[in-house]
PDB file of C-alpha atoms in Angstrom:
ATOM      1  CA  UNK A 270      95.347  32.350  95.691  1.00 82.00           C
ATOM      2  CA  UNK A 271      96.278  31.828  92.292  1.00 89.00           C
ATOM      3  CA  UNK A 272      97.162  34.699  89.470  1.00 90.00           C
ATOM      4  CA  UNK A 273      92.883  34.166  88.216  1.00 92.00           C
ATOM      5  CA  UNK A 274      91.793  34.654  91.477  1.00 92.00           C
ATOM      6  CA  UNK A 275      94.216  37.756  92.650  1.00 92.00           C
ATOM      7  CA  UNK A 276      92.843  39.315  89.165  1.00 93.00           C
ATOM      8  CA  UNK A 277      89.263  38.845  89.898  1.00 93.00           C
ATOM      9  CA  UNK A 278      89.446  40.390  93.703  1.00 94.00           C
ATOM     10  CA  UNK A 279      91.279  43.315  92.206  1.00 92.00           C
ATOM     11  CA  UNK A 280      88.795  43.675  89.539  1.00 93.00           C
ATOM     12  CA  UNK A 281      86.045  43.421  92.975  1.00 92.00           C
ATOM     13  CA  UNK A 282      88.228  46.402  94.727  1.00 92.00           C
ATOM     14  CA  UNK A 283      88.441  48.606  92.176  1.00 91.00           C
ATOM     15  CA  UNK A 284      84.624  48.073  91.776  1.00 92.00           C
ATOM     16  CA  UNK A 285      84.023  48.773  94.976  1.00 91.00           C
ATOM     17  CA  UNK A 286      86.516  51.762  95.489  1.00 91.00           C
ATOM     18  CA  UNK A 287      84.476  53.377  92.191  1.00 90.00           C
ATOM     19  CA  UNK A 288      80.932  53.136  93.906  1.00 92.00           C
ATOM     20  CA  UNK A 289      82.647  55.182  97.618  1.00 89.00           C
ATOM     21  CA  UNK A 290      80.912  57.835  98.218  1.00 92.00           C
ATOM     22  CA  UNK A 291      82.612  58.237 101.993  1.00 91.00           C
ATOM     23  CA  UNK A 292      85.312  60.608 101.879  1.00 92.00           C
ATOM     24  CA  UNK A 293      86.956  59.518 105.083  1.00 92.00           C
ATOM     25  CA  UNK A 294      87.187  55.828 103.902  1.00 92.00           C
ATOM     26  CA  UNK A 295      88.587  57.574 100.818  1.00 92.00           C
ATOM     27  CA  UNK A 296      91.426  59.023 102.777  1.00 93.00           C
ATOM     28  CA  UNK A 297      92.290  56.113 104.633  1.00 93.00           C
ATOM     29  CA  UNK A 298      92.831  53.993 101.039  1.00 92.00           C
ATOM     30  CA  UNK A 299      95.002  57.114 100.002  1.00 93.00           C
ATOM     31  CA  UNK A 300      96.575  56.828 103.398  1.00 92.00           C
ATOM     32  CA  UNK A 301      97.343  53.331 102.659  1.00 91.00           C
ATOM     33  CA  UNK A 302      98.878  53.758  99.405  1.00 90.00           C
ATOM     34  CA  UNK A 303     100.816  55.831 100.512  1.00 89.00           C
ATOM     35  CA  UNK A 304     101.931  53.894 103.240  1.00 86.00           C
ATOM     36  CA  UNK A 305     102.760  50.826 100.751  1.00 84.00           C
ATOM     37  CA  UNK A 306     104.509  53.175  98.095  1.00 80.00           C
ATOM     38  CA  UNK A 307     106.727  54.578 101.520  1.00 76.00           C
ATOM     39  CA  UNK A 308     107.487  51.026 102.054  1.00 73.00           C
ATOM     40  CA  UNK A 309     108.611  50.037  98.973  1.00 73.00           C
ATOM     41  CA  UNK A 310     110.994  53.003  98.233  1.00 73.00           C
ATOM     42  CA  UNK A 311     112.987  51.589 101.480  1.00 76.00           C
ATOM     43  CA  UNK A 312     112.750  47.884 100.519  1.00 77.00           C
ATOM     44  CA  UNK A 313     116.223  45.869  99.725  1.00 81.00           C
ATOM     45  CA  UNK A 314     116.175  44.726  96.099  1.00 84.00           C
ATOM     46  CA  UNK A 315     117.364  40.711  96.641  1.00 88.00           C
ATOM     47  CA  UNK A 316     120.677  41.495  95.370  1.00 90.00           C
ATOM     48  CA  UNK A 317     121.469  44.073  98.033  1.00 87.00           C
ATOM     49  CA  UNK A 318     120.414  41.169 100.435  1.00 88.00           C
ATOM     50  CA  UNK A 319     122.683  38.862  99.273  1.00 90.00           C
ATOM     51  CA  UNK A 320     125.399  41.251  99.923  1.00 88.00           C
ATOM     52  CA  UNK A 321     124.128  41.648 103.237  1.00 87.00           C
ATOM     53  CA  UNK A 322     124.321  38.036 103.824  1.00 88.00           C
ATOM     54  CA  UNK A 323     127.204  37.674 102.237  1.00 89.00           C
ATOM     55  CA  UNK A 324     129.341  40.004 104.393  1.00 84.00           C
ATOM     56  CA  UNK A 325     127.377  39.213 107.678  1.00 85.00           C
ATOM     57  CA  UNK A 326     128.879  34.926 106.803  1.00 87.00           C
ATOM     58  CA  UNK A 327     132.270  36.227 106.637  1.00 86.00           C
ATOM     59  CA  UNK A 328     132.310  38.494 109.285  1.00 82.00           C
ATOM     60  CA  UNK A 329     130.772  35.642 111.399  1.00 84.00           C
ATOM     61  CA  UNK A 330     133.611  33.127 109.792  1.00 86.00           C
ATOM     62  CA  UNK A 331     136.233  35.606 110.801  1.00 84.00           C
ATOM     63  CA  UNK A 332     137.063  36.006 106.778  1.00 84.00           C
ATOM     64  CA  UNK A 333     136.617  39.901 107.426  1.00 77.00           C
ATOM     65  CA  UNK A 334     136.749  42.152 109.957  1.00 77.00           C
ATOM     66  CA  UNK A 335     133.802  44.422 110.503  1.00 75.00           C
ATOM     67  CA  UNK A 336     134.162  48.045 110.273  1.00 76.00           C
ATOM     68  CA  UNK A 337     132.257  50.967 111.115  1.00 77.00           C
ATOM     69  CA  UNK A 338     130.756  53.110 107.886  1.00 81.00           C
ATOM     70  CA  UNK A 339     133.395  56.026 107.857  1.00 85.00           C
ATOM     71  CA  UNK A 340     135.914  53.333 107.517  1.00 84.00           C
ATOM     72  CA  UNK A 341     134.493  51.285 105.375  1.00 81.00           C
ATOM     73  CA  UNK A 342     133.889  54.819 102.623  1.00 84.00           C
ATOM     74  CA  UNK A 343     137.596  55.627 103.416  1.00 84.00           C
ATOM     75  CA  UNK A 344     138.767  52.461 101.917  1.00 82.00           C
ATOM     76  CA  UNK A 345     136.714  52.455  98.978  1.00 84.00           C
ATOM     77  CA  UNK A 346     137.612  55.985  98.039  1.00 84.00           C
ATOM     78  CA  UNK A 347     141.369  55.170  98.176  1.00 76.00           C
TER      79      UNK A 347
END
């Protein structure tokens, strides 16, 4: 679906969202939101990926040695 098209189905939603009139279908689209806005808040930006992926090659490569969490914040705070 191209940028034109995903404008014109939102512009269809939020047409169709105005005319509810059924609270309970109401509540689940809230529900949803909400749900999406949870998910978000806990999504990895790309950069904190790359980290990931980063660390998890040179662990793998034997370039660094894994370490638990309380370690790893013991060494940084030195």
């Amino acid at each position: 679906m191209n940028a034109q098209q995903i404008q014109a189905e939102k512009l269809d939603l939020i047409g169709w969202i105005y005319s509810l009139q059924d609270v309970s279908i109401i509540e689940k689209l809230k529900s949803i939101q909400k749900n999406i806005e949870i998910d978000k808040s806990t999504e990895l930006n790309q950069w904190q990926k790359d980290i990931i992926d980063e660390r998890l090659d040179k662990i793998a490569n034997g370039n660094e040695k894994f370490q638990d969490f309380e370690t790893a914040i013991d060494e940084i705070e030195k």
